[in-house]
Amino acid sequence: MNIPDIHIPVVEIPAGKKVQLFMKREDLIHPGISGNKYWKLFYNINHYLDRKPVKPYLITFGGAFSNHIAAVAAVAKQFGIPALGIIRGEELHDRWQDNPTLTFAARNGMDLKFVTREQYRNKDHITVSLQAEFPGALVIPEGGTNADAVRGVGLMLNNQTKDFDYLCTAVGTGGTLAGISSFCEDHQQVVGFTVVSDSSLEGKIRELTSKNNFSLIDSAFGGYGKIKDENIRFINDFKSRCGIPLDPVYTGKMMQKVFELTEQGYFPENSRVLCFHTGGLQGVEGANLLLKKQNRNLII
Ligand SMILES: *Cc1c(COP(=O)(O)O)cnc(C)c1O
């Protein structure tokens, strides 16, 4: 993978209060490999291909709407490498065609293997047997988080980002937060907006960054992947005010919480706050299909 030769805009978001709020549009980095997933895969894929594998094969894990699954499928297609996605939810076996993320993955040539939630919880076990079955395959963990991913996230930081006081990101597995924490400037504070309720998350992040420069803010809004009406209202309102689309799982919840914190005076007056738009927009179509079935308002 290369460092795309495109300009990533940092745009100001009207925030009220005496805080300057900005968003770095990492979602624009690549049409298929969205946002932070591009950077998390960057060194993983490059180090693997540098080793010139005889029979290259990418294997990874994810849920039905996973941005990571979509990203790995797009990378596999770009490099002509066969790929296998282990997908949580056996019931999807007969109806994955109704799911835009999984059809995108399949169209990009990814084979899909559906496993029960129980089997999925034992991913480590599956990994061991896959490595025996496909020696030489690159097995990328769920969400793509590992030490190479953390290094890759460091590439989101540059001259554009170093004067901000606060750097904000949505947090799933924590790899992105760990990368920002590891590579940001000493004067910067990192704020992670957790969309998954997982009490072991902070410990996992501390294994990936040695710095003590981050805080975590619960932004799950009822749970991972759950979408409340207030989340839809926020996303639609944000898009019509700022022209920036947000996804319902990560960036929408982060920005909603950032606005709440701004109102509450969390950021001191005159702070400069930068939020990373980590992508995830491929998930909007699938979310809207579910919302439509529930007769609810859609994400515009
Ligand atoms: C995967 C993802 C995240 C979370 O990244 P982690 O490194 O797993 O914490 C945030 N935002 C978007 C859009 C994502 O797809």
Short mmCIF file of C-alpha atoms and ligand atoms in Angstrom, two decimals:
data_model
loop_
_atom_site.label_atom_id
_atom_site.label_comp_id
_atom_site.label_asym_id
_atom_site.label_seq_id
_atom_site.Cartn_x
_atom_site.Cartn_y
_atom_site.Cartn_z
CA MET A 1 0.00 0.00 0.00
CA ASN A 2 1.24 3.50 -0.62
CA ILE A 3 0.74 6.83 1.05
CA PRO A 4 -1.98 8.33 -1.16
CA ASP A 5 -0.98 11.51 -2.88
CA ILE A 6 -4.11 13.41 -1.95
CA HIS A 7 -4.67 16.34 0.32
CA ILE A 8 -6.67 15.40 3.42
CA PRO A 9 -8.66 18.47 4.46
CA VAL A 10 -8.92 19.68 8.03
CA VAL A 11 -12.20 21.59 8.21
CA GLU A 12 -13.57 23.82 10.92
CA ILE A 13 -16.87 22.79 12.52
CA PRO A 14 -18.97 25.58 14.07
CA ALA A 15 -19.07 24.65 17.74
CA GLY A 16 -20.36 27.63 19.67
CA LYS A 17 -18.78 28.18 23.10
CA LYS A 18 -15.19 29.31 23.01
CA VAL A 19 -13.76 26.17 21.51
CA GLN A 20 -12.33 25.77 18.05
CA LEU A 21 -13.45 22.46 16.63
CA PHE A 22 -12.02 20.80 13.52
CA MET A 23 -12.37 17.53 11.67
CA LYS A 24 -9.65 15.75 9.68
CA ARG A 25 -11.34 13.96 6.80
CA GLU A 26 -9.45 10.67 6.91
CA ASP A 27 -12.61 9.15 5.41
CA LEU A 28 -11.52 10.62 2.06
CA ILE A 29 -8.25 8.68 1.95
CA HIS A 30 -9.48 5.90 -0.34
CA PRO A 31 -12.87 5.00 -1.85
CA GLY A 32 -12.86 1.35 -0.69
CA ILE A 33 -10.45 1.26 2.23
CA SER A 34 -12.00 3.74 4.56
CA GLY A 35 -10.42 6.04 7.11
CA ASN A 36 -8.42 4.53 9.91
CA LYS A 37 -8.65 1.06 8.36
CA TYR A 38 -6.34 2.19 5.57
CA TRP A 39 -3.65 3.12 8.07
CA LYS A 40 -4.21 0.09 10.28
CA LEU A 41 -3.67 -2.20 7.29
CA PHE A 42 -0.79 -0.19 5.82
CA TYR A 43 2.20 -1.82 7.54
CA ASN A 44 0.45 -5.15 8.02
CA ILE A 45 -0.01 -5.58 4.28
CA ASN A 46 3.32 -4.03 3.27
CA HIS A 47 5.37 -6.13 5.68
CA TYR A 48 3.54 -9.24 4.54
CA LEU A 49 4.09 -8.53 0.83
CA ASP A 50 7.75 -7.64 1.49
CA ARG A 51 8.22 -11.22 2.64
CA LYS A 52 7.11 -12.35 -0.86
CA PRO A 53 4.70 -15.07 0.29
CA VAL A 54 4.50 -17.95 -2.19
CA LYS A 55 0.76 -18.35 -1.79
CA PRO A 56 -0.47 -15.07 -0.33
CA TYR A 57 -3.79 -15.25 1.49
CA LEU A 58 -5.49 -12.77 3.80
CA ILE A 59 -7.72 -14.02 6.58
CA THR A 60 -9.64 -11.87 9.00
CA PHE A 61 -12.70 -11.60 11.23
CA GLY A 62 -15.69 -9.32 11.61
CA GLY A 63 -19.38 -8.76 12.12
CA ALA A 64 -21.97 -8.33 9.40
CA PHE A 65 -21.47 -4.57 9.08
CA SER A 66 -17.74 -4.51 9.73
CA ASN A 67 -15.76 -1.67 8.16
CA HIS A 68 -12.66 -3.79 8.65
CA ILE A 69 -14.08 -6.68 6.59
CA ALA A 70 -14.95 -4.25 3.80
CA ALA A 71 -11.48 -2.70 3.95
CA VAL A 72 -9.62 -6.02 3.87
CA ALA A 73 -11.74 -7.17 0.93
CA ALA A 74 -10.87 -3.99 -0.96
CA VAL A 75 -7.15 -4.39 -0.20
CA ALA A 76 -7.26 -8.02 -1.30
CA LYS A 77 -8.86 -7.00 -4.57
CA GLN A 78 -6.37 -4.19 -5.14
CA PHE A 79 -3.39 -6.54 -4.74
CA GLY A 80 -5.03 -9.57 -6.33
CA ILE A 81 -4.66 -11.61 -3.14
CA PRO A 82 -7.35 -14.17 -2.25
CA ALA A 83 -9.04 -13.47 1.07
CA LEU A 84 -11.26 -15.15 3.61
CA GLY A 85 -13.57 -13.38 6.03
CA ILE A 86 -14.75 -15.22 9.13
CA ILE A 87 -18.12 -13.62 9.85
CA ARG A 88 -19.97 -13.64 13.16
CA GLY A 89 -23.49 -15.04 12.83
CA GLU A 90 -24.26 -18.40 11.30
CA GLU A 91 -27.76 -17.23 10.41
CA LEU A 92 -26.27 -14.94 7.75
CA HIS A 93 -25.22 -17.95 5.74
CA ASP A 94 -28.46 -17.95 3.72
CA ARG A 95 -29.02 -14.23 3.56
CA TRP A 96 -25.72 -12.44 3.34
CA GLN A 97 -26.85 -11.20 -0.08
CA ASP A 98 -29.17 -8.78 1.71
CA ASN A 99 -26.26 -7.19 3.53
CA PRO A 100 -24.40 -4.42 1.65
CA THR A 101 -21.11 -4.88 3.57
CA LEU A 102 -20.96 -8.61 2.89
CA THR A 103 -21.99 -8.25 -0.76
CA PHE A 104 -19.27 -5.61 -1.16
CA ALA A 105 -16.75 -8.03 0.36
CA ALA A 106 -17.90 -10.90 -1.85
CA ARG A 107 -17.87 -8.71 -4.96
CA ASN A 108 -14.26 -7.88 -4.15
CA GLY A 109 -13.52 -11.60 -4.16
CA MET A 110 -13.52 -12.33 -0.45
CA ASP A 111 -14.73 -15.79 0.56
CA LEU A 112 -17.07 -15.65 3.52
CA LYS A 113 -17.29 -18.27 6.24
CA PHE A 114 -20.09 -17.88 8.76
CA VAL A 115 -19.59 -19.07 12.30
CA THR A 116 -21.79 -19.09 15.40
CA ARG A 117 -21.31 -16.42 18.04
CA GLU A 118 -19.90 -19.10 20.29
CA GLN A 119 -17.30 -20.13 17.72
CA TYR A 120 -16.56 -16.48 17.03
CA ARG A 121 -15.78 -15.87 20.68
CA ASN A 122 -13.10 -18.55 20.32
CA LYS A 123 -11.36 -16.70 17.49
CA ASP A 124 -7.97 -17.62 18.87
CA HIS A 125 -8.83 -21.24 18.38
CA ILE A 126 -10.01 -20.60 14.81
CA THR A 127 -6.80 -18.67 14.12
CA VAL A 128 -4.64 -21.58 15.20
CA SER A 129 -6.45 -24.03 12.96
CA LEU A 130 -6.47 -21.61 10.00
CA GLN A 131 -2.74 -21.08 10.34
CA ALA A 132 -2.27 -24.83 10.20
CA GLU A 133 -4.58 -25.12 7.19
CA PHE A 134 -3.11 -22.15 5.29
CA PRO A 135 0.53 -21.84 6.23
CA GLY A 136 1.86 -18.54 4.93
CA ALA A 137 -1.49 -16.75 5.20
CA LEU A 138 -1.63 -13.39 6.93
CA VAL A 139 -4.20 -13.64 9.71
CA ILE A 140 -5.29 -10.14 10.70
CA PRO A 141 -7.09 -9.85 14.04
CA GLU A 142 -10.62 -8.48 14.39
CA GLY A 143 -10.67 -4.75 13.72
CA GLY A 144 -7.10 -5.05 12.46
CA THR A 145 -5.53 -4.04 15.76
CA ASN A 146 -1.92 -5.07 16.41
CA ALA A 147 1.45 -3.35 16.74
CA ASP A 148 1.75 -2.74 12.98
CA ALA A 149 -1.71 -1.12 13.00
CA VAL A 150 -0.71 1.20 15.81
CA ARG A 151 2.38 2.30 13.84
CA GLY A 152 0.26 2.86 10.74
CA VAL A 153 -2.15 5.12 12.61
CA GLY A 154 0.90 7.28 13.34
CA LEU A 155 0.72 8.29 9.66
CA MET A 156 -2.54 10.15 10.35
CA LEU A 157 -0.45 12.59 12.38
CA ASN A 158 1.55 15.26 10.58
CA ASN A 159 2.09 19.00 10.36
CA GLN A 160 -1.67 19.49 10.02
CA THR A 161 -2.35 17.90 13.39
CA LYS A 162 0.43 18.98 15.68
CA ASP A 163 -0.82 22.35 16.91
CA PHE A 164 -4.11 21.06 18.31
CA ASP A 165 -4.61 20.73 22.06
CA TYR A 166 -6.98 17.76 21.88
CA LEU A 167 -7.10 14.87 19.42
CA CYS A 168 -10.37 12.91 19.36
CA THR A 169 -11.18 9.53 17.89
CA ALA A 170 -13.92 6.93 18.13
CA VAL A 171 -12.75 3.75 19.86
CA GLY A 172 -13.68 0.18 18.97
CA THR A 173 -10.74 -2.10 19.70
CA GLY A 174 -8.56 0.87 20.68
CA GLY A 175 -5.81 0.45 18.07
CA THR A 176 -6.47 3.87 16.57
CA LEU A 177 -6.46 5.59 19.93
CA ALA A 178 -3.23 3.80 20.84
CA GLY A 179 -1.61 4.99 17.62
CA ILE A 180 -2.63 8.59 18.18
CA SER A 181 -1.49 8.39 21.79
CA SER A 182 1.88 6.91 20.82
CA PHE A 183 2.75 9.33 18.04
CA CYS A 184 1.16 12.65 18.99
CA GLU A 185 3.07 15.61 20.41
CA ASP A 186 3.84 15.79 24.11
CA HIS A 187 1.56 18.79 24.63
CA GLN A 188 -1.49 17.01 23.13
CA GLN A 189 -4.28 15.24 25.02
CA VAL A 190 -6.05 12.34 23.34
CA VAL A 191 -9.75 11.69 23.95
CA GLY A 192 -11.21 8.33 22.93
CA PHE A 193 -14.96 7.97 22.51
CA THR A 194 -15.76 4.35 23.26
CA VAL A 195 -18.66 2.90 21.27
CA VAL A 196 -18.24 -0.57 22.77
CA SER A 197 -18.93 -1.27 26.43
CA ASP A 198 -15.91 -3.33 27.40
CA SER A 199 -14.29 -3.01 30.79
CA SER A 200 -11.06 -4.60 29.54
CA LEU A 201 -10.58 -1.94 26.85
CA GLU A 202 -8.37 0.44 28.80
CA GLY A 203 -6.02 -2.41 29.73
CA LYS A 204 -5.79 -3.48 26.08
CA ILE A 205 -5.01 0.09 25.02
CA ARG A 206 -2.28 0.34 27.65
CA GLU A 207 -0.63 -2.71 26.09
CA LEU A 208 -0.43 -0.78 22.80
CA THR A 209 0.69 2.66 24.02
CA SER A 210 3.13 3.42 26.79
CA LYS A 211 1.90 7.00 27.16
CA ASN A 212 -0.49 8.24 29.75
CA ASN A 213 -1.97 11.00 27.61
CA PHE A 214 -5.48 9.72 26.91
CA SER A 215 -8.94 9.61 28.47
CA LEU A 216 -11.91 7.48 27.54
CA ILE A 217 -15.45 8.82 27.30
CA ASP A 218 -18.36 6.38 27.19
CA SER A 219 -20.17 7.01 23.91
CA ALA A 220 -21.94 3.69 23.42
CA PHE A 221 -25.47 5.17 23.46
CA GLY A 222 -27.03 1.86 24.48
CA GLY A 223 -24.45 -0.49 22.97
CA TYR A 224 -22.21 -1.26 20.04
CA GLY A 225 -24.03 -0.82 16.74
CA LYS A 226 -27.28 0.25 18.45
CA ILE A 227 -28.75 3.31 16.79
CA LYS A 228 -31.06 5.61 18.73
CA ASP A 229 -33.37 8.18 17.17
CA GLU A 230 -31.27 10.92 18.77
CA ASN A 231 -28.21 9.55 16.95
CA ILE A 232 -29.99 9.70 13.59
CA ARG A 233 -31.19 13.23 14.30
CA PHE A 234 -27.69 14.30 15.21
CA ILE A 235 -26.08 12.76 12.11
CA ASN A 236 -28.65 14.30 9.76
CA ASP A 237 -28.45 17.67 11.42
CA PHE A 238 -24.64 17.60 11.35
CA LYS A 239 -24.66 16.77 7.66
CA SER A 240 -27.02 19.56 6.76
CA ARG A 241 -25.08 22.08 8.86
CA CYS A 242 -21.51 21.06 8.00
CA GLY A 243 -21.87 19.04 4.81
CA ILE A 244 -20.00 16.12 6.37
CA PRO A 245 -21.57 12.66 6.46
CA LEU A 246 -21.06 10.60 9.64
CA ASP A 247 -21.57 6.90 10.24
CA PRO A 248 -23.95 5.66 12.94
CA VAL A 249 -21.55 3.26 14.69
CA TYR A 250 -18.44 5.36 15.30
CA THR A 251 -18.07 8.91 14.03
CA GLY A 252 -21.71 9.94 14.61
CA LYS A 253 -21.57 8.91 18.25
CA MET A 254 -18.15 10.52 18.72
CA MET A 255 -19.26 13.88 17.32
CA GLN A 256 -22.50 13.83 19.29
CA LYS A 257 -20.50 13.33 22.47
CA VAL A 258 -17.93 15.96 21.45
CA PHE A 259 -20.77 18.48 21.16
CA GLU A 260 -22.12 17.41 24.57
CA LEU A 261 -18.68 17.83 26.13
CA THR A 262 -18.24 21.21 24.49
CA GLU A 263 -21.57 22.35 25.95
CA GLN A 264 -20.51 21.09 29.37
CA GLY A 265 -17.22 22.99 29.23
CA TYR A 266 -15.05 19.87 29.14
CA PHE A 267 -12.56 21.57 26.84
CA PRO A 268 -11.06 24.73 28.37
CA GLU A 269 -11.82 28.05 26.64
CA ASN A 270 -9.86 28.66 23.45
CA SER A 271 -8.84 25.01 23.12
CA ARG A 272 -8.26 23.73 19.64
CA VAL A 273 -9.91 20.34 19.25
CA LEU A 274 -9.31 18.01 16.31
CA CYS A 275 -11.62 15.06 15.61
CA PHE A 276 -10.52 12.36 13.21
CA HIS A 277 -13.19 11.29 10.73
CA THR A 278 -12.22 7.63 10.71
CA GLY A 279 -14.60 6.70 7.88
CA GLY A 280 -17.14 3.90 8.21
CA LEU A 281 -19.57 5.38 5.72
CA GLN A 282 -19.94 2.06 3.92
CA GLY A 283 -22.04 1.01 6.91
CA VAL A 284 -24.74 3.61 6.32
CA GLU A 285 -26.52 1.62 3.62
CA GLY A 286 -26.84 -1.46 5.82
CA ALA A 287 -27.96 0.62 8.78
CA ASN A 288 -30.65 2.27 6.65
CA LEU A 289 -31.98 -1.11 5.51
CA LEU A 290 -32.49 -2.07 9.16
CA LEU A 291 -34.01 1.31 10.04
CA LYS A 292 -36.39 1.03 7.12
CA LYS A 293 -37.61 -2.38 8.32
CA GLN A 294 -38.29 -0.78 11.69
CA ASN A 295 -40.19 2.09 10.01
CA ARG A 296 -37.77 4.62 11.43
CA ASN A 297 -36.17 7.75 10.04
CA LEU A 298 -33.22 7.08 7.78
CA ILE A 299 -29.72 8.51 7.72
CA ILE A 300 -29.54 11.01 4.87
C1 LIG B 1 -12.86 0.51 13.17
C2 LIG B 1 -13.31 1.92 13.32
C3 LIG B 1 -13.02 2.68 14.46
C4 LIG B 1 -12.36 2.10 15.67
O1 LIG B 1 -11.03 1.81 15.48
P1 LIG B 1 -10.26 0.95 16.58
O2 LIG B 1 -8.85 1.05 16.17
O3 LIG B 1 -10.79 -0.46 16.47
O4 LIG B 1 -10.56 1.50 17.91
C5 LIG B 1 -13.40 4.01 14.49
N1 LIG B 1 -14.09 4.55 13.47
C6 LIG B 1 -14.40 3.85 12.37
C7 LIG B 1 -15.18 4.53 11.32
C8 LIG B 1 -14.03 2.52 12.26
O5 LIG B 1 -14.37 1.83 11.15
#
